[in-house]
Coordinates of C-alpha atoms and ligand atoms in Angstrom, one line a residue:
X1 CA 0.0 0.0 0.0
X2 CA 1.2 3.7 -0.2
X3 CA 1.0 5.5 2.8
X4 CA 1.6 9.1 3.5
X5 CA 2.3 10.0 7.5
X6 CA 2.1 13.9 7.5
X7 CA 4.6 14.9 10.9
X8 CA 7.3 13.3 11.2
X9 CA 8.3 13.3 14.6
X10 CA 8.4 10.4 17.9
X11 CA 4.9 9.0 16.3
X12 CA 5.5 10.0 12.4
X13 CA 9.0 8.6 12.0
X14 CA 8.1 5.2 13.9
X15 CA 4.6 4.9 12.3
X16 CA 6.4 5.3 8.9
X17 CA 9.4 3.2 9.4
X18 CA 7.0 0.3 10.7
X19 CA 5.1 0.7 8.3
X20 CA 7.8 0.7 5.5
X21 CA 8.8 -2.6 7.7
X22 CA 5.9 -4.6 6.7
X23 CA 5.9 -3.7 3.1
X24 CA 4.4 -0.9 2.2
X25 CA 5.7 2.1 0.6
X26 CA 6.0 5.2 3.1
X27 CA 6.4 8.5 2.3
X28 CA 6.5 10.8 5.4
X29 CA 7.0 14.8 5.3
X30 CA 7.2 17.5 7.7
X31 CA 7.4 21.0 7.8
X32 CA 11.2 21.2 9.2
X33 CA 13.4 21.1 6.8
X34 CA 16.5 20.3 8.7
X35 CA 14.8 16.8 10.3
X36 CA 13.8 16.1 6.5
X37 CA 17.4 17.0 5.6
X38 CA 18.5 14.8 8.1
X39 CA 16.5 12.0 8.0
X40 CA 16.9 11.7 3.7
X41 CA 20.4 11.3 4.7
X42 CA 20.2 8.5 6.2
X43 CA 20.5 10.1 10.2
X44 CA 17.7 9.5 12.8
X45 CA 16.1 12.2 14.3
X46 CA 14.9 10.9 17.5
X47 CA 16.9 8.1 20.3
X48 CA 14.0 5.4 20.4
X49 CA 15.5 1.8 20.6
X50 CA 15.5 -0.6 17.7
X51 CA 14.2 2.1 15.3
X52 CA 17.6 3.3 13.8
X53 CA 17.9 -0.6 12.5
X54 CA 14.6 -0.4 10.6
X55 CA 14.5 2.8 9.5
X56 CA 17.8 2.0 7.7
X57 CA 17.0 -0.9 5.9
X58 CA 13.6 0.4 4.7
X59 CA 15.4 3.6 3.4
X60 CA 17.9 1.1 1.8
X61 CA 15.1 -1.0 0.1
X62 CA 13.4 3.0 -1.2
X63 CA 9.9 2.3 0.9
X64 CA 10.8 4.8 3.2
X65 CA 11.1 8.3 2.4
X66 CA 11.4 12.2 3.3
X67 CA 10.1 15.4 2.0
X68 CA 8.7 18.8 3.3
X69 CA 6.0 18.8 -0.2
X70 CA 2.8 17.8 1.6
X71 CA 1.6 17.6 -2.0
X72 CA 4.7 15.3 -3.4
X73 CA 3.8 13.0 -0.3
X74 CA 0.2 12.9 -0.8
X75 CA -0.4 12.3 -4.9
X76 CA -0.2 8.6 -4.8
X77 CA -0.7 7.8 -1.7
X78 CA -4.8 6.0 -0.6
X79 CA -3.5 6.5 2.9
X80 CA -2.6 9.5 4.9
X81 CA -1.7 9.2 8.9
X82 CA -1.4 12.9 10.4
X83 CA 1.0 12.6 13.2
X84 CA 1.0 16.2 14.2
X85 CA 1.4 18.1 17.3
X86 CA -1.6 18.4 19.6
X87 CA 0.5 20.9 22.1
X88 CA -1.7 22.8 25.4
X89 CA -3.6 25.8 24.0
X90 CA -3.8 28.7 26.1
X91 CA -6.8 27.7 28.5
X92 CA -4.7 24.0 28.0
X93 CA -7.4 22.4 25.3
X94 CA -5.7 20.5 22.8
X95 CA -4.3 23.4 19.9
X96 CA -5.6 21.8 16.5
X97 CA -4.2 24.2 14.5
X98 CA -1.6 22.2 12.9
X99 CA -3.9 19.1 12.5
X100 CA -7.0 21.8 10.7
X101 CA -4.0 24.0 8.8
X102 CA -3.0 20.5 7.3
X103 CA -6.5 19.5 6.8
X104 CA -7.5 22.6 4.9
X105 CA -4.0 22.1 2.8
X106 CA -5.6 18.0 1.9
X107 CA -8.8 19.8 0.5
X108 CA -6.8 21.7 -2.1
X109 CA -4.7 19.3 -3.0
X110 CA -6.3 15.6 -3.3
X111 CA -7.9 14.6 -6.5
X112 CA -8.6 11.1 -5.9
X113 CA -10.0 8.7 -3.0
X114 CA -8.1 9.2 0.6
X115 CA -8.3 7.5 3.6
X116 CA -7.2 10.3 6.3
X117 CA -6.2 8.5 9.6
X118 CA -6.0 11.2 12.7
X119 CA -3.0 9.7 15.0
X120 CA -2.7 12.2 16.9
X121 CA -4.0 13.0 20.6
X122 CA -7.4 15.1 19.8
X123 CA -10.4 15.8 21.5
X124 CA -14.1 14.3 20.7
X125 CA -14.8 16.2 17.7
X126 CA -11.4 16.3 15.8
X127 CA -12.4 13.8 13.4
X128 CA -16.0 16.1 12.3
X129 CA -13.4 19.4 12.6
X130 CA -10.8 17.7 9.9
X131 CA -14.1 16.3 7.5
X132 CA -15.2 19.8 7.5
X133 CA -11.9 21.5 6.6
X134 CA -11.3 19.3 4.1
X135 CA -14.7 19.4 2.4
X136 CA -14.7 22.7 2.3
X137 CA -11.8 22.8 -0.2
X138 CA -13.2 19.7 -2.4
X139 CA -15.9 17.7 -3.7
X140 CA -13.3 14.4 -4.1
X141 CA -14.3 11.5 -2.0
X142 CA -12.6 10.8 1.1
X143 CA -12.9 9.5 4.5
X144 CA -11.9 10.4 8.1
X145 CA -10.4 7.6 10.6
X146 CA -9.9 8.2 13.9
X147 CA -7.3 5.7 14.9
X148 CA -4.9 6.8 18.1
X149 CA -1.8 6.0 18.8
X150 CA -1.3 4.0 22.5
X151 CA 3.1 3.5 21.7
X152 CA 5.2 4.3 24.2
X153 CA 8.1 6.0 24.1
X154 CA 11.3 3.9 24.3
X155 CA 9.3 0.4 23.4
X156 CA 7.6 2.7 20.8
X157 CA 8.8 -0.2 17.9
X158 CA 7.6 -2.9 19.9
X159 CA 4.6 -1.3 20.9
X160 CA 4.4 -0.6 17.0
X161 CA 4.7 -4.1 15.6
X162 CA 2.8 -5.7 18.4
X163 CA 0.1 -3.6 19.7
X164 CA -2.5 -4.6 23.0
X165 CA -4.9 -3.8 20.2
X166 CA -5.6 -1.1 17.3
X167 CA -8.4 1.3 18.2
X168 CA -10.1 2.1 14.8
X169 CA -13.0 5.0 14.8
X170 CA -14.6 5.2 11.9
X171 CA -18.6 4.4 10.2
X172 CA -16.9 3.9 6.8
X173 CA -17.1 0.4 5.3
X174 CA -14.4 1.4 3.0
X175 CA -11.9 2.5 5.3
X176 CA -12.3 -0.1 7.5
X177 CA -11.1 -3.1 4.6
X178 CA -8.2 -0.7 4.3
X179 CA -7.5 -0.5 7.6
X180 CA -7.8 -4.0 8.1
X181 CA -5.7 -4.8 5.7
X182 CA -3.0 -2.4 6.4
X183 CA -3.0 -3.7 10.6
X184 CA -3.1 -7.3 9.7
X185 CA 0.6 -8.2 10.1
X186 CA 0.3 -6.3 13.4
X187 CA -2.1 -8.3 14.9
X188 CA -1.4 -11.7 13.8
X189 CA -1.1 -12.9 17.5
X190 CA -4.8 -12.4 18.1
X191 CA -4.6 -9.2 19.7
X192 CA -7.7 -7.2 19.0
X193 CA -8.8 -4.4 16.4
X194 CA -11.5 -2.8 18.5
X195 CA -13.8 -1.3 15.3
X196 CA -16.0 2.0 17.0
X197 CA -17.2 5.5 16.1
X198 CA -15.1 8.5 15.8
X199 CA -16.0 10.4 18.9
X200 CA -15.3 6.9 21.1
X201 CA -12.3 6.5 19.1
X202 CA -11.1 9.9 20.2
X203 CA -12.1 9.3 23.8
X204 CA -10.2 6.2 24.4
X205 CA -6.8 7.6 24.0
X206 CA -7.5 10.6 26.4
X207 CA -9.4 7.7 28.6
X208 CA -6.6 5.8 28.2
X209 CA -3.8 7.9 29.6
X210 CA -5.5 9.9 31.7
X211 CA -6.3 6.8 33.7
X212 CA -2.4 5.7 33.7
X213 CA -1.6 9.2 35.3
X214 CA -4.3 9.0 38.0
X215 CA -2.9 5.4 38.6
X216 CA 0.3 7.0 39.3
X217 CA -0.8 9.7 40.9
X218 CA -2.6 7.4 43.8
X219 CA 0.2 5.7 44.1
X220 CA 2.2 8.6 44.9
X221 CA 0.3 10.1 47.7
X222 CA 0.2 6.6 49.1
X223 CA 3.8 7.1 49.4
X224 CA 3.2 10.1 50.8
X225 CA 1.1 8.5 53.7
X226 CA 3.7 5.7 54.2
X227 CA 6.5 8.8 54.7
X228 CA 4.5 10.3 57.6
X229 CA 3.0 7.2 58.6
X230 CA 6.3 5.1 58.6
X231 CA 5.4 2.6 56.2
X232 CA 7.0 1.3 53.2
X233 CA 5.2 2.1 49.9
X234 CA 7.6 -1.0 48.1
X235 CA 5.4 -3.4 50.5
X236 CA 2.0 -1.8 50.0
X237 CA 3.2 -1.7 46.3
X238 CA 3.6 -5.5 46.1
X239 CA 0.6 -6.1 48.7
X240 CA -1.7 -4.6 46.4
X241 CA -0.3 -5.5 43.0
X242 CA -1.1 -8.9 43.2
X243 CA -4.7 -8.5 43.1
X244 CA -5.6 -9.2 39.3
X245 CA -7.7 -6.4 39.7
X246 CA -5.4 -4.2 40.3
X247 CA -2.3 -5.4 38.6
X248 CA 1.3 -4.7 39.2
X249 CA 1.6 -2.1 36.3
X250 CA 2.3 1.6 36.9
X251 CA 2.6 1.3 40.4
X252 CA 5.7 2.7 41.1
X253 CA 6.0 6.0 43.0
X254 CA 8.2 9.0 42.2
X255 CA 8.6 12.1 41.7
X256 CA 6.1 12.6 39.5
X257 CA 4.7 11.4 35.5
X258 CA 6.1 13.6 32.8
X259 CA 6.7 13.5 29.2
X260 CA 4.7 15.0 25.7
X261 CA 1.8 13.1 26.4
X262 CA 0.2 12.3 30.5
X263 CA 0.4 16.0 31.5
X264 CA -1.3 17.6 28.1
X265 CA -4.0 15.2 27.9
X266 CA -4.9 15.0 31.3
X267 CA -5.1 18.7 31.4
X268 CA -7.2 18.5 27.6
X269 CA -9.7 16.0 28.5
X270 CA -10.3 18.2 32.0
X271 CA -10.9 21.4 29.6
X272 CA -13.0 19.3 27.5
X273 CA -15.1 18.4 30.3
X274 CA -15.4 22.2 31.1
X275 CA -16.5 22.8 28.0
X276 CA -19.5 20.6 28.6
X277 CA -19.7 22.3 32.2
X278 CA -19.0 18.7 33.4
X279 CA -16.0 19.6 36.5
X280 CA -13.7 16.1 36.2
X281 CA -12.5 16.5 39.8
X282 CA -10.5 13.5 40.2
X283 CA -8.3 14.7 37.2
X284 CA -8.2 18.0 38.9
X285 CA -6.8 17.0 41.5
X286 CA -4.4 14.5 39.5
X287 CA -2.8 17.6 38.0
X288 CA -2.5 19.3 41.2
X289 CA -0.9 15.9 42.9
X290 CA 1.8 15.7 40.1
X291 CA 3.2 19.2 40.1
X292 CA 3.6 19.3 43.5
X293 CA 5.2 15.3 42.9
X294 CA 7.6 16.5 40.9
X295 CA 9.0 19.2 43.6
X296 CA 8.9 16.4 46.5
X297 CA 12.6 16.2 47.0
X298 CA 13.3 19.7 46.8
X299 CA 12.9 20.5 50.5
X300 CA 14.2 17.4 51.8
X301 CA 17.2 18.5 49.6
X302 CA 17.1 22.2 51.4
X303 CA 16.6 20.6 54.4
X304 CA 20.0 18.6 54.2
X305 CA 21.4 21.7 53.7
X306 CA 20.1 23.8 56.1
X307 CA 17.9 25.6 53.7
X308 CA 21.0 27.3 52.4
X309 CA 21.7 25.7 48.7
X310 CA 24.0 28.6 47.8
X311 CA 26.9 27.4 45.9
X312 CA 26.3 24.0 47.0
X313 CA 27.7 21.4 43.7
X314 CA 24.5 18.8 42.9
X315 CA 25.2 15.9 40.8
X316 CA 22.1 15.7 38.6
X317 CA 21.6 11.6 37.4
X318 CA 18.7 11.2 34.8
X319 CA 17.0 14.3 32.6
X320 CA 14.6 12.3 30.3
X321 CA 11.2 12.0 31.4
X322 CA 11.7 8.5 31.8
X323 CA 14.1 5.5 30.9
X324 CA 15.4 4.9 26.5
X325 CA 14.3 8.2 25.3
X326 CA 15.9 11.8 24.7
X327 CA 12.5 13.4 25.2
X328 CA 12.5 16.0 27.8
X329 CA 9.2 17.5 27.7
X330 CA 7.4 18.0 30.6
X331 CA 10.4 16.4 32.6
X332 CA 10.6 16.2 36.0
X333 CA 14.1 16.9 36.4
X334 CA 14.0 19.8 34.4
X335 CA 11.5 21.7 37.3
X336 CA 14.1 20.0 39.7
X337 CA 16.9 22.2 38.2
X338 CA 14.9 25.5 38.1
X339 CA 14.5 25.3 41.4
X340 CA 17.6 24.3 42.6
X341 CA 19.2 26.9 40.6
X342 CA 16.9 29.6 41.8
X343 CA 18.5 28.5 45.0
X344 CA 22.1 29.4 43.7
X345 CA 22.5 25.9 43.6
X346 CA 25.0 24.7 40.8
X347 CA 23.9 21.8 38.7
X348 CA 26.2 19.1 36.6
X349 CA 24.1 16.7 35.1
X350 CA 24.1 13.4 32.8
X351 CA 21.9 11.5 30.7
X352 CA 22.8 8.9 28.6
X353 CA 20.7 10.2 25.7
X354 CA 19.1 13.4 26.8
X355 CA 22.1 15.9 27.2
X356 CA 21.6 17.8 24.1
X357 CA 18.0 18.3 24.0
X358 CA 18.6 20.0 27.6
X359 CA 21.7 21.7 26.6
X360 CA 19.5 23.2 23.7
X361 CA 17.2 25.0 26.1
X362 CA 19.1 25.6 29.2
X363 CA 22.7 26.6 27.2
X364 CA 25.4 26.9 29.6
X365 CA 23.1 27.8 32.9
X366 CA 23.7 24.0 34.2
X367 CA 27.1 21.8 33.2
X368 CA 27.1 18.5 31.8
X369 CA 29.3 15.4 31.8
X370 CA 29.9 13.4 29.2
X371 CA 29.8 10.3 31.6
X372 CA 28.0 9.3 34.2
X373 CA 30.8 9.4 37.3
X374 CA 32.4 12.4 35.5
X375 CA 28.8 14.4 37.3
X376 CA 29.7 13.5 41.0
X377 CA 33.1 14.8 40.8
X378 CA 33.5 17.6 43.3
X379 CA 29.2 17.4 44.1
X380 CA 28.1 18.1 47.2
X381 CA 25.3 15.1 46.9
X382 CA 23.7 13.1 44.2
X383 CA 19.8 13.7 42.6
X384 CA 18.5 10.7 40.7
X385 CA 15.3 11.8 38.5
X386 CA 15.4 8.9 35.6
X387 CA 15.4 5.4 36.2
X388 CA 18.2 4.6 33.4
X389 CA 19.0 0.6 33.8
X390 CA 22.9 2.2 34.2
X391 CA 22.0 3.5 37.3
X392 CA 20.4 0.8 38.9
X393 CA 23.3 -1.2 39.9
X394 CA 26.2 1.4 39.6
X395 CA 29.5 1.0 41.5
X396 CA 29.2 2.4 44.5
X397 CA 32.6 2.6 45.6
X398 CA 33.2 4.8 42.9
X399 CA 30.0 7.1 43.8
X400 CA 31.8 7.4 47.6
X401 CA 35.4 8.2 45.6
X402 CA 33.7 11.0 43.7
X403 CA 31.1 12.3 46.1
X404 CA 32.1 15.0 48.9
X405 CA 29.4 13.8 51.1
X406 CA 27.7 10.1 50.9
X407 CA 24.3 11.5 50.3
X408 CA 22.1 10.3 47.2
X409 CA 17.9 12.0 46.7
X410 CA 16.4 9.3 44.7
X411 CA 12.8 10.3 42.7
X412 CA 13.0 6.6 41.4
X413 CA 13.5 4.6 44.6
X414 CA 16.2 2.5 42.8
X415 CA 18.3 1.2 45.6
X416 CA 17.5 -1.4 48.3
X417 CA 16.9 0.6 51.8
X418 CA 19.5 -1.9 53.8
X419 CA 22.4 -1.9 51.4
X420 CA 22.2 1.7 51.5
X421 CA 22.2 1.4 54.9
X422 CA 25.6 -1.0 54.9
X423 CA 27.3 1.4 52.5
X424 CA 26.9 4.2 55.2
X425 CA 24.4 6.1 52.6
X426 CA 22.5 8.9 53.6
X427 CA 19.1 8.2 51.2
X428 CA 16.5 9.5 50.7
X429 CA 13.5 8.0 48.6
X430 CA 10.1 8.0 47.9
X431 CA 7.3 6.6 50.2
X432 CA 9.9 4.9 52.3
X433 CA 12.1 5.7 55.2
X434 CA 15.2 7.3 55.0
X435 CA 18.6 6.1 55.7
X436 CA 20.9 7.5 57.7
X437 CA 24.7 6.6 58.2
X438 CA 25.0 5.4 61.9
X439 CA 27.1 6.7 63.9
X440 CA 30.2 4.5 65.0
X441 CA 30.1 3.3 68.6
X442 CA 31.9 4.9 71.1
X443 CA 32.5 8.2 68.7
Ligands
NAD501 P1 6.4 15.6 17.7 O1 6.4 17.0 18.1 O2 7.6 14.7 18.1 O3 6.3 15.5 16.1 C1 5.4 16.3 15.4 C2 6.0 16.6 14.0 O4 5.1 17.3 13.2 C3 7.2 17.5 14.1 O5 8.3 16.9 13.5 C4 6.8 18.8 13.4 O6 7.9 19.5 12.7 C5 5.8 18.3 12.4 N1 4.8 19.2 11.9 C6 4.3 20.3 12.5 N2 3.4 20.9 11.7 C7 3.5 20.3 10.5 C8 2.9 20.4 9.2 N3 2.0 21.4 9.0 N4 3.2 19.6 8.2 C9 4.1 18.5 8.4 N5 4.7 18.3 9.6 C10 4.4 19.2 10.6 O7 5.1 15.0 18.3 P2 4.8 13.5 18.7 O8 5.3 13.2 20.0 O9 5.1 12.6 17.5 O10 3.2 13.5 18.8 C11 2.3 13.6 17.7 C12 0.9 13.3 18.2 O11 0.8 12.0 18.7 C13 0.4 14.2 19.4 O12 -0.9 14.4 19.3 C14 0.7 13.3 20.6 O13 -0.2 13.6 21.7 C15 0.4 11.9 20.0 N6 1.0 10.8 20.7 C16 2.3 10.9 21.1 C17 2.9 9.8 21.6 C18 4.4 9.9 22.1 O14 4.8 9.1 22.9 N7 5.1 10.9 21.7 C19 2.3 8.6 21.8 C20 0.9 8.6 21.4 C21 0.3 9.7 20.8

């Protein structure tokens, strides 16, 4: 099949590439000229695991390519994915202005049958929006699929060749034998296509994640309760995750969910419930929960310090929002270093992928180390805001060698409380107690 994805960015470029993958000729474009550049030369855009590999050989075999001509991309294609940003607006509704100034673009230039597939994150209603903007501009045939993306970044190719299930919203007869077609190598293990309308369609994905963050989010003020009631939130953790009903899945506390997607559609589907004057408190009070989350070792950091973080040296660990990606949007360690450095504090950090999307925005106002150990050197104490495997099971007698004072704040709780406790570590966690170094006897 020929398949255009319009955006080509952490959903475009692995929706094309696995597409490419099982056949089909891809052509994806976008509007930046530099990414196109980039990716027609052969060099990924984006650190997602396992997708450099594919997106290689599909270029090599010509059913993968780049342009920024939304018309070049379009003329042959029967299928067209738009993969375009659905960023906060200003009252923090979904903007669809890149979704409807692309849509309005399609009307002018199709001039035979299209099946227009909305992957991106967009409230109930997108799907009419984009039908209208597009008929407006022609009387070709065409048809509008809602059919959301539920990858995640970092397993985004697995998530891509092997999906839970493919959520398809759409009335058309047509576009559903094309869609069928084009998802059946994804689904060959019997995981579901779940056919519905549009509007459902649309509601699923903002269902869907908004759900995840409120799991996470109950899960962190349960750690809150286990720090002042001196209880461990890694028992309750496992206490309650064995009930099937519950499941053990996105129950780990922290300091708070991040990333392009949990924070912009929770906020989107509460405006879209204001819009209906329907007041969606528990996601209210999700939002609320995670920002201050993401804060929650900044004054046990103070604290440490006396409330005086002037000139104090903090090794920063982790700056993705989470583990195998270099996206830093919405990143809780990035509201970790604003505040530290409105304290004077000075920040070295490292990430194994994530170091130049930071240094982009925040230039030369933090340092970074080009390895991991190279951060502690000189630091006063060590902040741990990604769970990166390399960090898991580091070598502690090298943190001690570098570190000025044994003394990690960890918004991942990564490290078991009583070997922290035999290495003479002050930690700190989440939702558990903290360890401090004993004193020797006698001294
Ligand atoms: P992104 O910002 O990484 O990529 C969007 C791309 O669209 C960019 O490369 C941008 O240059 C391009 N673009 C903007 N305007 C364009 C235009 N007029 N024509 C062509 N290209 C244009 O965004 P993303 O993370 O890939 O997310 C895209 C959508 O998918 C969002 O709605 C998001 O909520 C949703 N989504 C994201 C994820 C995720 O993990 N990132 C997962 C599921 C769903």
């Amino acid at each position: 099949m020929k398949i255009a994805v319009v955006g080509t960015g952490y959903v475009g470029l692995v929706t094309g590439t696995c597409f490419a993958e099982t056949g089909n000729h891809v052509i994806c474009v976008d509007i930046d000229k530099s990414k196109v550049d980039k990716l027609s030369a052969g060099q990924i855009t984006i650190y997602e695991p396992g997708l450099e590999k594919l997106f290689l050989r599909n270029q090599k075999e010509g059913r993968l390519h780049f342009t920024t001509s939304l018309k070049d991309a379009v003329k042959d294609a029967q299928i067209i994915f738009l993969a375009l940003p659905t960023p906060p607006g200003e009252n923090g509704s979904a903007d669809l202005k890149y979704i409807l100034g692309v849509a309005d673009d399609l009307g002018k230039i199709i001039t035979d049958y299209k099946v227009i597939i909305d992957k991106s994150t967009v409230p109930v209603g997108t799907a009419a929006k984009v039908h209208a903007a597009i008929a407006k501009n022609t009387t070709v045939e065409f048809d509008i699929v809602s059919n959301p993306e539920f990858l995640r970044e970092g397993v985004a190719v697995d998530d891509f060749m092997k999906p839970d299930r493919v959520v398809i919203g759409t009335e058309s007869e047509k576009a559903k034998k094309i869609l069928l077609d084009l998802y059946a190598p994804f689904v060959r293990q019997g995981n579901p296509i779940i056919f519905m309308d549009e509007k459902s369609a649309e509601l699923t994905k903002y269902a869907a994640n908004s759900f995840l963050a409120t799991k996470i989010t109950f899960m962190n003020e349960i750690a809150q309760l286990c720090e002042r009631l001196g209880a461990d939130v890694d028992m309750v953790r496992k206490g309650i995750g064995s009930d099937e009903r519950i499941g053990k899945r996105f129950l780990f506390p922290g300091i708070g969910y991040g990333g392009s997607c949990f924070p912009k559609d929770v906020q989107a589907l509460v405006q879209s419930a204001n819009e209906i004057d329907y007041d969606f408190k528990i996601l209210n009070a999700v939002m609320d929960v995670n920002e201050k989350q993401k804060l929650h070792l900044l004054p046990k950091i103070k604290a440490y310090f006396n409330n005086d973080l002037k000139g104090k040296k903090i090794a920063l660990w982790g700056l993705a929002f989470k583990p195998n990606t270099d996206d830093i949007r919405e990143a809780p360690a990035l509201y970790i270093i604003e505040e530290l450095l409105k304290e004077g504090a000075e920040v070295n950090a490292y990430d194994p992928e994530a170091m130049g999307n930071v240094k982009a925005i925040l230039g030369n106002t933090i340092t970074f180390s080009e390895r991991q150990y190279e951060a502690l050197a000189d630091a006063d104490v060590l902040v741990i805001a990604t769970e990166w495997s390399e960090f898991r099971t580091p070598d502690f007698e090298k943190i001690i060698s570098f570190l000025k004072n044994k003394v990690i704040f960890d918004g991942r709780n990564l490290f078991d409380l009583k070997f922290m406790e035999e290495m003479g570590f002050h930690y700190v966690s989440v939702g558990r107690r903290t360890v401090l170094p004993q004193t020797p006897k006698g001294a």
